[in-house]
Amino acid sequence: MFVPTTKQELSELNWDGLDVILVSGDAYLDISYDGTAIIAKYLINKGYKVGIISQPDINADSDILRLGVPKLFWGVSSGCVDSMVANYTSLNKKRRNDDLTPGGINNKRPDRAVIAYVNLIKKYSKDNKKPILIGGIESSLRRVAHYDYWSDSVRRSVLLDSKADALIYGMGEKSVLQFAEAIKNEQEISSIRGLCFLAKDKPTDAVELPSYEDVKSNKALFREMFKTFYENNDPINAERLCQKYDNRYLVQNPPQFYSSEDLDEIYNLDFERDAHPYYKAMGEIKALNTVKFSITTHRGCFGECNFCAIAAHQGRAVISRSEKSILKEVEDILENKNFKGVINDVGGATANMYGDSCPIQKKHGACKNKRCVFPTVCKNMEINHKRQIALLEKIRAYSKIKKAFIGSGLRYDLILADSKYGIKFLNDLAAHHVSGQLKIAPEHIDDSTLTLMGKPNNRQLTKFIEEFKKATLAAGKKQFLTYYFIAAHPGCDQKSHANLKNFINKEFEFSPEQIQVFTPTPSTYSTLYYYTEEDADSNKIFVEKSLKKKAEAKESLNKDANSKPKERFAKNEKNRNSRRHI
Ligand code: SF4
């Protein structure tokens, strides 16, 4: 079933009202890639009546009150992406397109959507006030004081700026359920994991972060705050945190625990794999095409690229679904009348971390003073592609499946680090799971910038290119690598930029598919470097802040990459045909 979005649907379900109404900045897709849909289905499965209002008009009550007022609480999210990232490019230009809006025109999601939607609810439901819970990526990564690129300032926690009642961060299903139970039974919410709330007094059991007043004008204290915040993201060893704002305290409880069984339950909920008819009627929602028949095998990532927020959102521990649960989802897909035989993606934040774990992390939590794969892979991390190889073999064995691609990102350093199964995995990947191009994300090639990015060094890339060529040759296929790079990352000075340009010119046979200018999104290490213009050890680093120069940096890479494209392509076609590989 679809979660109701209109009064008409409520009466068809014989529901006399709703316990919870979820408000989202994305159009409602009934699929496990839409966090709002997951939360709604999870709560419904536990016996709650839930409705969804997507992309409401913020200037009228017609959308927000369409389903009435909930009995228990409102849940608010910007959608799958922070609304400022969704609405503006890294060069601060308004984005025209939005793949999560019907018709693709970016005109439905307000800036700072969480704040806008909370204001909207407060304005039009004054006479029947219910608690407002905020969550999703925008709230999660703005949960304590954070640097905000778009206003070039340190902002308060979004819980204070929105004036919502509580904030859920990270993976939300279990915490939202516990919140619903507490509100229903009129119990305290203050011990729910994954929750932030405001308190008059400083909790006695919390580690105190430097106050907002202090961090907003003192970069050294901001760095200290960020490090403590970042270290406390593993449910096993995270401390409760608090931060003072005037005469109140923001309290952040430790993250929620998740297990494989939890993920099995969530991903085996009944999803329609389609846009809700109310939103479908408004136009095509492009994002659906890539995720409609895709499968999430795990959550979390121990890669810790410094520009990525996943460690502060989902955590460093990889939680993998059971094979049984994944194959059940495959079988559900096979039953879908629109399925044409192609699974677009079998993966997670990093596709080839499925099944990987560290016994020390499992027992004591992720190390606070050490990274799992940087600068090299930690000896305790059990990198092993065996489970993923077996899973993919089983997926391929279904006769109705023509192709099952891996479209999520891969960490090539992990393939190289797995001496037993890495090459077997790569051979299988090249033979069965690449759709002509394998997209990889070296992000840079200059080792000084790669270090600031927390990415593997350049030799790993060169080695992987060699291995991929061998694997694709063995598979007898014409397929090649495409690359994602970031221009103007903190630390990328003229020399580092020139090294990247040279590498593109010399080594790459095809244009880099994607060159993006670095966006300082909230709560990442790279954003800390951007803001402070220092690395984690307080050493001064070069940071490009001029929009004009950032645009020029991107342009210069694109120009090199695209120089003489026809000749280059013709030469490569010839090379590929003679060598039968990239
Ligand atoms: S022991 Fe190594 S792999 Fe395990 S959590 Fe610590 S750094 Fe990560």
Coordinates of C-alpha atoms and ligand atoms in Angstrom, one line a residue:
M1 CA 0.0 0.0 0.0
F2 CA 0.9 3.6 -0.4
V3 CA 1.0 5.8 2.7
P4 CA -2.0 8.1 2.5
T5 CA -1.4 11.7 1.4
T6 CA -5.1 12.9 1.0
K7 CA -8.3 12.8 3.1
Q8 CA -9.8 10.6 0.3
E9 CA -7.2 7.9 1.0
L10 CA -7.8 8.1 4.7
S11 CA -11.5 7.3 4.2
E12 CA -10.6 4.5 1.8
L13 CA -8.5 3.0 4.6
N14 CA -11.3 3.6 7.1
W15 CA -8.8 5.6 9.2
D16 CA -10.5 8.3 11.2
G17 CA -7.3 10.3 11.7
L18 CA -3.5 10.0 11.9
D19 CA -1.1 9.4 14.7
V20 CA 1.8 10.9 12.9
I21 CA 2.1 13.1 9.8
L22 CA 5.5 13.2 8.1
V23 CA 6.4 16.3 6.0
S24 CA 9.2 16.0 3.5
G25 CA 11.0 18.2 0.9
D26 CA 11.1 15.4 -1.6
A27 CA 8.1 14.1 -3.6
Y28 CA 6.9 10.8 -2.0
L29 CA 8.4 7.7 -3.6
D30 CA 7.3 4.5 -2.0
I31 CA 10.7 2.9 -2.0
S32 CA 13.4 2.1 0.6
Y33 CA 15.6 4.9 -0.7
D34 CA 13.1 7.5 0.5
G35 CA 13.7 8.0 4.2
T36 CA 10.3 9.4 4.8
A37 CA 8.7 6.4 3.2
I38 CA 10.8 4.0 5.3
I39 CA 9.9 5.8 8.5
A40 CA 6.2 5.8 7.6
K41 CA 6.1 2.1 6.6
Y42 CA 8.1 1.1 9.7
L43 CA 5.7 2.9 12.0
I44 CA 2.6 1.6 10.2
N45 CA 4.1 -1.9 10.6
K46 CA 4.2 -1.3 14.3
G47 CA 0.5 -0.3 14.4
Y48 CA 0.6 3.5 14.0
K49 CA -1.5 5.4 11.4
V50 CA 0.9 7.6 9.4
G51 CA 0.4 10.1 6.5
I52 CA 2.8 11.9 4.3
I53 CA 2.7 15.5 3.1
S54 CA 5.5 16.1 0.5
Q55 CA 6.7 19.5 -0.7
P56 CA 4.0 21.5 0.9
D57 CA 3.2 25.1 -0.3
I58 CA 4.8 27.1 2.5
N59 CA 2.6 30.1 1.9
A60 CA -0.8 28.6 2.5
D61 CA -2.5 26.0 4.8
S62 CA -3.9 24.0 1.9
D63 CA -1.2 21.4 1.8
I64 CA 0.0 21.2 5.4
L65 CA -3.5 20.8 6.8
R66 CA -4.6 18.4 4.0
L67 CA -4.6 15.5 6.4
G68 CA -5.7 17.4 9.5
V69 CA -3.5 17.4 12.6
P70 CA -1.8 14.3 14.0
K71 CA -2.8 12.8 17.3
L72 CA 0.8 12.3 18.4
F73 CA 3.3 14.4 16.5
W74 CA 4.6 15.9 13.3
G75 CA 7.8 14.6 11.7
V76 CA 9.8 17.0 9.5
S77 CA 12.6 16.4 7.1
S78 CA 14.1 18.3 4.1
G79 CA 14.2 15.0 2.2
C80 CA 17.2 12.9 1.1
V81 CA 19.5 15.9 0.7
D82 CA 20.2 19.1 2.7
S83 CA 18.0 21.7 1.1
M84 CA 20.9 24.2 0.6
V85 CA 22.8 21.5 -1.2
A86 CA 19.7 20.6 -3.2
N87 CA 19.0 24.3 -4.1
Y88 CA 22.5 25.7 -4.8
T89 CA 25.6 24.6 -6.7
S90 CA 29.0 24.7 -5.0
L91 CA 29.5 28.0 -6.9
N92 CA 26.4 29.3 -5.2
K93 CA 24.2 29.4 -8.2
K94 CA 20.5 28.4 -7.9
R95 CA 20.0 24.9 -9.3
R96 CA 17.3 24.7 -11.9
N97 CA 16.7 21.0 -11.8
D98 CA 15.6 18.7 -9.1
D99 CA 15.4 14.9 -9.7
L100 CA 13.2 14.5 -6.6
T101 CA 10.5 17.0 -7.7
P102 CA 7.8 16.0 -10.2
G103 CA 8.6 17.5 -13.6
G104 CA 12.2 18.0 -12.6
I105 CA 12.0 21.8 -12.0
N106 CA 13.6 22.9 -8.7
N107 CA 10.7 25.1 -7.4
K108 CA 9.2 23.1 -4.6
R109 CA 11.8 22.8 -1.8
P110 CA 12.4 25.9 0.2
D111 CA 15.8 26.9 1.4
R112 CA 16.5 25.7 5.0
A113 CA 13.5 23.4 4.5
V114 CA 13.4 22.0 8.0
I115 CA 13.0 25.5 9.5
A116 CA 10.5 26.5 6.8
Y117 CA 8.3 23.5 7.4
V118 CA 8.4 23.8 11.2
N119 CA 7.3 27.4 10.9
L120 CA 4.6 26.4 8.5
I121 CA 3.2 23.8 10.9
K122 CA 3.4 26.2 13.8
K123 CA 1.6 29.0 11.9
Y124 CA -1.4 26.9 10.8
S125 CA -1.9 24.5 13.7
K126 CA -1.7 27.0 16.5
D127 CA -5.1 25.9 17.9
N128 CA -4.1 22.3 18.1
K129 CA -0.4 22.2 19.0
K130 CA 1.4 18.8 18.7
P131 CA 5.1 18.1 19.2
I132 CA 7.3 18.5 16.2
L133 CA 10.2 16.1 15.7
I134 CA 12.8 17.0 13.0
G135 CA 15.1 14.5 11.3
G136 CA 16.8 13.4 8.1
I137 CA 20.1 14.5 6.7
E138 CA 19.6 18.3 7.1
S139 CA 18.8 18.0 10.8
S140 CA 21.3 15.2 11.5
L141 CA 24.3 17.1 10.2
R142 CA 23.2 20.4 11.7
R143 CA 22.5 19.0 15.1
V144 CA 25.2 20.9 17.0
A145 CA 26.8 24.3 16.1
H146 CA 28.1 24.0 12.5
Y147 CA 29.8 26.0 9.8
D148 CA 27.2 27.0 7.1
Y149 CA 28.8 27.7 3.8
W150 CA 25.8 29.6 2.4
S151 CA 25.8 32.2 5.1
D152 CA 29.5 31.9 5.8
S153 CA 28.9 31.7 9.5
V154 CA 28.7 29.3 12.4
R155 CA 25.0 28.5 12.9
R156 CA 23.3 27.2 15.9
S157 CA 21.9 23.7 16.1
V158 CA 18.9 23.5 13.7
L159 CA 16.8 22.4 16.8
L160 CA 17.1 25.9 18.2
D161 CA 16.7 27.7 14.8
S162 CA 13.6 25.7 13.9
K163 CA 12.1 25.8 17.4
A164 CA 11.1 22.2 17.0
D165 CA 10.6 20.0 20.1
A166 CA 13.2 17.3 19.4
L167 CA 15.7 16.1 16.7
I168 CA 16.5 12.6 15.6
Y169 CA 19.9 12.1 14.0
G170 CA 21.4 9.3 12.0
M171 CA 19.3 6.3 11.1
G172 CA 15.9 7.2 12.3
E173 CA 13.5 4.3 12.3
K174 CA 14.0 2.9 15.8
S175 CA 14.4 6.3 17.5
V176 CA 11.2 7.6 15.8
L177 CA 9.3 4.5 17.0
Q178 CA 10.6 5.0 20.5
F179 CA 9.6 8.7 20.3
A180 CA 6.1 7.7 19.2
E181 CA 5.8 5.2 22.0
A182 CA 6.9 7.8 24.6
I183 CA 4.4 10.4 23.3
K184 CA 1.6 7.9 23.2
N185 CA 2.3 6.7 26.7
E186 CA 3.1 10.2 28.0
Q187 CA 6.6 9.1 29.0
E188 CA 9.9 11.0 29.1
I189 CA 11.8 11.2 25.8
S190 CA 15.2 12.2 27.3
S191 CA 16.8 8.7 27.2
I192 CA 16.0 7.8 23.6
R193 CA 19.2 7.1 21.7
G194 CA 19.8 9.1 18.5
L195 CA 17.8 12.0 20.0
C196 CA 18.7 15.7 20.6
F197 CA 16.6 17.8 22.9
L198 CA 16.9 21.0 24.9
A199 CA 17.3 21.1 28.7
K200 CA 17.4 23.9 31.2
D201 CA 20.2 22.3 33.3
K202 CA 23.5 20.8 32.2
P203 CA 23.2 17.0 32.4
T204 CA 25.6 15.5 34.9
D205 CA 26.5 12.6 32.6
A206 CA 27.3 14.5 29.4
V207 CA 30.6 15.7 27.9
E208 CA 30.3 19.4 27.4
L209 CA 31.2 20.8 24.0
P210 CA 32.5 24.4 23.9
S211 CA 29.4 26.7 23.9
Y212 CA 27.9 28.1 20.8
E213 CA 28.9 31.6 21.9
D214 CA 32.5 30.4 22.1
V215 CA 32.7 28.4 18.9
K216 CA 31.0 31.0 16.7
S217 CA 33.9 33.4 17.0
N218 CA 36.9 31.2 18.0
K219 CA 38.2 28.8 15.3
A220 CA 40.4 26.8 17.7
L221 CA 37.4 26.1 20.0
F222 CA 35.3 25.3 16.9
R223 CA 37.9 22.7 15.9
E224 CA 37.9 21.2 19.4
M225 CA 34.1 21.0 19.4
F226 CA 34.1 19.3 16.0
K227 CA 36.6 16.7 16.9
T228 CA 34.7 15.7 20.1
F229 CA 31.5 15.7 18.1
Y230 CA 33.0 13.5 15.4
E231 CA 34.5 11.0 17.8
N232 CA 31.2 10.3 19.4
N233 CA 29.3 8.6 16.7
D234 CA 29.6 4.9 17.5
P235 CA 26.8 3.6 19.6
I236 CA 29.2 1.4 21.6
N237 CA 31.6 4.0 22.8
A238 CA 29.9 7.4 22.2
E239 CA 29.4 9.7 25.2
R240 CA 26.3 11.8 25.7
L241 CA 27.2 15.3 24.6
C242 CA 25.8 18.8 25.5
Q243 CA 26.4 22.3 24.2
K244 CA 25.3 25.5 25.9
Y245 CA 23.2 28.1 24.1
D246 CA 22.5 31.2 26.3
N247 CA 20.8 29.7 29.3
R248 CA 19.9 26.3 27.8
Y249 CA 21.7 23.1 26.8
L250 CA 21.4 21.1 23.7
V251 CA 21.7 17.5 24.7
Q252 CA 22.7 14.8 22.2
N253 CA 22.2 11.2 23.3
P254 CA 24.5 8.5 22.0
P255 CA 23.5 7.0 18.5
Q256 CA 20.9 4.3 18.1
F257 CA 22.0 0.6 18.0
Y258 CA 21.3 -1.2 14.7
S259 CA 21.8 -4.8 13.8
S260 CA 21.5 -6.9 10.7
E261 CA 18.1 -8.1 11.9
D262 CA 16.9 -4.5 12.1
L263 CA 18.0 -3.8 8.5
D264 CA 16.4 -7.1 7.4
E265 CA 13.1 -6.0 8.9
I266 CA 13.3 -2.5 7.4
Y267 CA 14.2 -3.5 3.9
N268 CA 11.7 -6.3 3.7
L269 CA 8.8 -4.0 4.4
D270 CA 6.3 -3.8 1.6
F271 CA 7.3 -1.0 -0.8
E272 CA 5.3 -0.2 -4.0
R273 CA 8.6 0.8 -5.8
D274 CA 6.8 3.7 -7.5
A275 CA 5.9 7.3 -6.9
H276 CA 2.7 7.9 -5.0
P277 CA -0.1 8.6 -7.6
Y278 CA -0.8 12.1 -6.1
Y279 CA 2.8 13.1 -7.0
K280 CA 3.1 10.9 -10.1
A281 CA 0.3 12.8 -11.7
M282 CA 2.3 16.1 -11.4
G283 CA 5.2 14.8 -13.7
E284 CA 8.1 12.5 -13.9
I285 CA 10.3 12.1 -10.8
K286 CA 13.6 11.3 -12.4
A287 CA 15.3 9.9 -9.2
L288 CA 12.9 7.0 -9.3
N289 CA 14.5 5.6 -12.5
T290 CA 17.8 4.8 -10.8
V291 CA 16.5 3.5 -7.5
K292 CA 13.3 1.7 -8.5
F293 CA 15.0 -1.6 -8.9
S294 CA 18.1 -1.2 -6.7
I295 CA 19.0 -3.0 -3.5
T296 CA 20.7 -1.7 -0.4
T297 CA 22.8 -4.4 1.0
H298 CA 24.3 -2.5 4.0
R299 CA 24.5 0.8 5.8
G300 CA 27.5 2.7 7.3
C301 CA 31.0 3.2 5.9
F302 CA 34.4 3.0 7.5
G303 CA 36.0 4.8 4.6
E304 CA 35.9 8.3 6.3
C305 CA 36.6 10.4 3.2
N306 CA 36.9 13.8 4.9
F307 CA 34.4 15.6 2.6
C308 CA 31.7 13.0 3.3
A309 CA 29.3 13.1 6.2
I310 CA 28.3 9.5 6.4
A311 CA 30.4 8.7 9.4
A312 CA 28.7 11.4 11.4
H313 CA 25.3 10.3 10.1
Q314 CA 25.2 6.5 9.8
G315 CA 28.4 5.8 11.6
R316 CA 31.6 3.9 10.8
A317 CA 30.4 0.4 11.5
V318 CA 29.1 -1.4 8.5
I319 CA 25.8 -3.2 9.2
S320 CA 25.1 -5.8 6.5
R321 CA 21.7 -7.4 5.7
S322 CA 21.5 -11.2 5.7
E323 CA 21.7 -12.9 2.3
K324 CA 18.3 -14.4 3.0
S325 CA 16.7 -10.9 3.3
I326 CA 18.5 -9.5 0.2
L327 CA 17.4 -12.5 -1.9
K328 CA 13.8 -12.1 -0.6
E329 CA 13.9 -8.6 -1.9
V330 CA 15.3 -9.8 -5.2
E331 CA 12.3 -12.2 -5.4
D332 CA 9.9 -9.4 -4.6
I333 CA 11.4 -7.4 -7.5
L334 CA 11.0 -10.3 -9.8
E335 CA 7.2 -10.3 -9.1
N336 CA 7.0 -6.6 -10.0
K337 CA 5.1 -6.2 -13.3
N338 CA 7.3 -3.3 -14.4
F339 CA 10.6 -5.2 -13.8
K340 CA 12.5 -5.7 -17.1
G341 CA 15.3 -7.8 -15.8
V342 CA 17.8 -5.2 -14.8
I343 CA 18.8 -4.4 -11.2
N344 CA 20.5 -1.0 -11.3
D345 CA 22.5 -1.3 -8.1
V346 CA 23.4 -3.8 -5.5
G347 CA 25.3 -1.8 -2.9
G348 CA 25.5 0.7 -0.1
A349 CA 27.4 3.9 0.7
T350 CA 30.5 2.0 -0.5
A351 CA 29.4 -1.1 -2.4
N352 CA 32.3 -3.4 -1.5
M353 CA 32.1 -3.1 2.2
Y354 CA 29.3 -5.7 2.4
G355 CA 30.1 -8.1 5.2
D356 CA 33.3 -6.4 6.3
S357 CA 33.8 -5.8 10.0
C358 CA 36.4 -5.3 12.8
P359 CA 36.2 -7.4 16.0
I360 CA 37.6 -4.5 18.0
Q361 CA 35.0 -2.1 16.7
K362 CA 32.3 -4.7 17.4
K363 CA 33.4 -5.0 21.0
H364 CA 34.6 -1.6 22.0
G365 CA 33.3 0.7 19.2
A366 CA 35.3 2.4 16.4
C367 CA 38.7 3.7 17.5
K368 CA 38.6 7.4 18.3
N369 CA 42.2 8.1 17.6
K370 CA 42.7 6.0 14.5
R371 CA 41.1 5.5 11.1
C372 CA 40.1 2.1 9.7
V373 CA 41.5 2.5 6.1
F374 CA 43.6 5.6 6.2
P375 CA 46.5 6.1 5.6
T376 CA 46.5 2.3 5.0
V377 CA 44.0 -0.5 5.8
C378 CA 44.1 -1.3 9.5
K379 CA 45.3 -4.9 10.2
N380 CA 42.2 -5.5 12.3
M381 CA 39.7 -4.7 9.6
E382 CA 38.5 -8.0 8.1
I383 CA 38.3 -7.0 4.4
N384 CA 36.8 -10.0 2.7
H385 CA 34.8 -10.0 -0.6
K386 CA 33.9 -13.7 -0.2
R387 CA 30.4 -12.9 1.1
Q388 CA 29.7 -10.4 -1.6
I389 CA 30.9 -12.7 -4.3
A390 CA 28.6 -15.4 -3.1
L391 CA 25.6 -13.0 -2.9
L392 CA 26.2 -11.7 -6.4
E393 CA 26.5 -15.3 -7.8
K394 CA 23.1 -16.1 -6.2
I395 CA 21.5 -12.9 -7.7
R396 CA 22.9 -13.8 -11.1
A397 CA 21.5 -17.3 -10.9
Y398 CA 17.8 -16.0 -11.2
S399 CA 16.8 -16.6 -14.8
K400 CA 14.7 -13.5 -14.9
I401 CA 17.6 -11.3 -14.1
K402 CA 19.5 -10.1 -17.2
K403 CA 21.8 -7.8 -15.4
A404 CA 22.6 -6.8 -11.8
F405 CA 24.9 -3.8 -11.8
I406 CA 26.9 -2.3 -9.0
G407 CA 26.3 1.4 -9.4
S408 CA 27.3 2.5 -5.9
G409 CA 30.9 3.7 -5.3
L410 CA 33.7 1.2 -4.8
R411 CA 36.8 1.5 -2.6
Y412 CA 39.5 0.2 -5.0
D413 CA 42.0 0.2 -2.1
L414 CA 39.9 -2.5 -0.4
I415 CA 39.9 -4.7 -3.5
L416 CA 43.7 -4.4 -3.5
A417 CA 43.9 -5.1 0.2
D418 CA 41.9 -8.3 0.0
S419 CA 44.7 -10.7 -1.1
K420 CA 42.4 -13.7 -1.0
Y421 CA 39.2 -12.6 -2.8
G422 CA 39.9 -9.1 -4.1
I423 CA 40.9 -10.1 -7.7
K424 CA 38.1 -12.7 -7.9
F425 CA 35.7 -10.0 -6.9
L426 CA 37.1 -7.6 -9.6
N427 CA 37.0 -10.4 -12.2
D428 CA 33.3 -11.0 -11.4
L429 CA 32.6 -7.3 -11.4
A430 CA 34.2 -6.8 -14.8
A431 CA 32.5 -9.9 -16.2
H432 CA 28.9 -9.3 -14.9
H433 CA 28.3 -6.1 -13.0
V434 CA 29.6 -3.2 -15.0
S435 CA 27.3 -1.3 -17.4
G436 CA 30.0 -0.5 -19.9
Q437 CA 31.7 2.1 -17.6
L438 CA 32.8 1.6 -14.0
K439 CA 32.6 4.8 -12.2
I440 CA 35.3 5.3 -9.5
A441 CA 36.0 8.3 -7.4
P442 CA 39.8 8.9 -6.9
E443 CA 38.7 12.6 -6.3
H444 CA 42.3 13.8 -6.8
I445 CA 45.7 12.4 -7.6
D446 CA 48.0 14.6 -5.7
D447 CA 49.0 12.9 -2.5
S448 CA 49.1 16.1 -0.4
T449 CA 45.4 16.8 -1.3
L450 CA 44.5 13.1 -1.1
T451 CA 45.8 13.1 2.5
L452 CA 43.6 16.1 3.3
M453 CA 40.7 14.2 1.7
G454 CA 41.4 11.1 3.7
K455 CA 41.6 9.1 0.4
P456 CA 44.0 6.4 -0.7
N457 CA 47.2 7.5 -2.3
N458 CA 47.8 7.8 -6.0
R459 CA 49.7 4.5 -6.3
Q460 CA 46.6 2.6 -5.3
L461 CA 44.7 4.2 -8.3
T462 CA 47.4 3.3 -10.8
K463 CA 47.5 -0.2 -9.5
F464 CA 43.7 -0.5 -9.7
I465 CA 43.6 0.8 -13.3
E466 CA 46.1 -2.0 -14.2
E467 CA 44.0 -4.6 -12.4
F468 CA 40.8 -3.4 -14.0
K469 CA 42.3 -3.6 -17.4
K470 CA 43.4 -7.2 -16.8
A471 CA 40.0 -8.1 -15.5
T472 CA 38.0 -6.5 -18.3
L473 CA 40.4 -8.1 -20.9
A474 CA 39.8 -11.5 -19.3
A475 CA 36.0 -10.9 -19.4
G476 CA 36.3 -10.1 -23.2
K477 CA 34.4 -6.9 -22.8
K478 CA 34.7 -3.3 -24.1
Q479 CA 34.3 -1.3 -20.9
F480 CA 36.2 1.4 -19.3
L481 CA 36.7 3.5 -16.1
T482 CA 35.2 6.9 -15.6
Y483 CA 36.5 9.1 -12.8
Y484 CA 35.1 11.6 -10.3
F485 CA 37.4 14.5 -9.2
I486 CA 37.0 17.3 -6.8
A487 CA 38.4 20.7 -7.7
A488 CA 39.3 23.4 -5.1
H489 CA 39.3 21.0 -2.1
P490 CA 41.1 22.6 0.9
G491 CA 44.8 22.2 0.4
C492 CA 44.6 22.0 -3.4
D493 CA 47.1 24.7 -4.2
Q494 CA 48.5 25.6 -7.7
K495 CA 51.0 22.8 -7.5
S496 CA 48.5 20.2 -6.5
H497 CA 46.0 21.4 -9.1
A498 CA 48.8 21.3 -11.8
N499 CA 49.6 17.7 -10.8
L500 CA 45.9 16.7 -11.3
K501 CA 45.9 18.4 -14.7
N502 CA 49.0 16.6 -15.8
F503 CA 47.6 13.3 -14.7
I504 CA 44.4 13.8 -16.6
N505 CA 46.4 14.8 -19.7
K506 CA 48.9 11.9 -19.5
E507 CA 47.1 9.0 -18.0
F508 CA 43.4 9.1 -18.8
E509 CA 42.1 7.9 -22.0
F510 CA 38.7 9.3 -21.5
S511 CA 37.4 12.6 -20.2
P512 CA 36.7 12.6 -16.5
E513 CA 33.0 12.2 -16.3
Q514 CA 32.5 14.4 -13.3
I515 CA 34.6 17.3 -12.0
Q516 CA 32.9 19.0 -9.1
V517 CA 33.9 22.0 -7.1
F518 CA 34.2 21.1 -3.4
T519 CA 31.1 22.0 -1.5
P520 CA 31.6 22.6 2.3
T521 CA 28.6 20.7 3.6
P522 CA 27.8 20.8 7.3
S523 CA 29.8 18.6 9.8
T524 CA 32.6 17.2 7.7
Y525 CA 36.4 17.3 8.3
S526 CA 36.9 19.0 4.9
T527 CA 34.4 21.7 5.9
L528 CA 36.4 22.2 9.1
Y529 CA 39.5 22.7 7.0
Y530 CA 37.7 25.0 4.6
Y531 CA 36.4 27.2 7.5
T532 CA 39.6 27.3 9.6
E533 CA 42.1 27.2 6.7
E534 CA 44.0 24.8 8.8
D535 CA 44.3 21.0 8.8
A536 CA 43.3 18.8 11.8
D537 CA 46.7 19.5 13.5
S538 CA 46.3 23.3 13.1
N539 CA 48.8 23.6 10.3
K540 CA 48.0 26.4 7.9
I541 CA 46.8 25.2 4.5
F542 CA 45.8 26.8 1.2
V543 CA 42.1 27.2 0.8
E544 CA 40.5 28.6 -2.4
K545 CA 37.6 30.8 -1.3
S546 CA 37.1 32.9 -4.4
L547 CA 34.1 31.7 -6.4
K548 CA 35.7 33.0 -9.6
K549 CA 38.9 31.1 -9.0
K550 CA 37.0 27.9 -8.0
A551 CA 35.1 28.1 -11.3
E552 CA 38.4 28.6 -13.2
A553 CA 39.9 25.6 -11.5
K554 CA 37.0 23.4 -12.6
E555 CA 37.1 24.9 -16.1
S556 CA 40.8 24.3 -16.5
L557 CA 40.4 20.6 -15.6
N558 CA 37.4 20.3 -18.0
K559 CA 39.3 22.0 -20.7
D560 CA 42.2 19.6 -20.4
A561 CA 40.0 16.6 -20.1
N562 CA 38.1 17.6 -23.2
S563 CA 41.0 18.7 -25.3
K564 CA 40.8 17.3 -28.8
P565 CA 38.0 14.9 -27.6
K566 CA 37.3 13.5 -31.1
E567 CA 41.0 12.6 -31.7
R568 CA 41.3 11.2 -28.3
F569 CA 38.2 9.2 -28.5
A570 CA 39.2 7.9 -32.0
K571 CA 42.6 6.9 -30.7
N572 CA 41.1 5.2 -27.7
E573 CA 38.5 3.4 -29.8
K574 CA 41.4 2.0 -31.9
N575 CA 43.4 1.1 -28.8
R576 CA 40.4 -0.5 -27.2
N577 CA 39.7 -2.6 -30.3
S578 CA 43.2 -3.8 -30.7
R579 CA 43.7 -4.6 -27.0
R580 CA 40.1 -5.5 -26.3
H581 CA 40.2 -3.5 -23.1
I582 CA 40.1 0.0 -21.9
Ligands
SF4_1 S1 40.9 -1.5 15.2 FE1 41.3 -0.6 13.2 S2 39.6 -1.4 11.9 FE2 39.0 -1.7 14.1 S3 37.9 0.2 14.6 FE3 40.0 0.6 15.2 S4 40.9 1.6 13.4 FE4 39.0 0.6 12.7

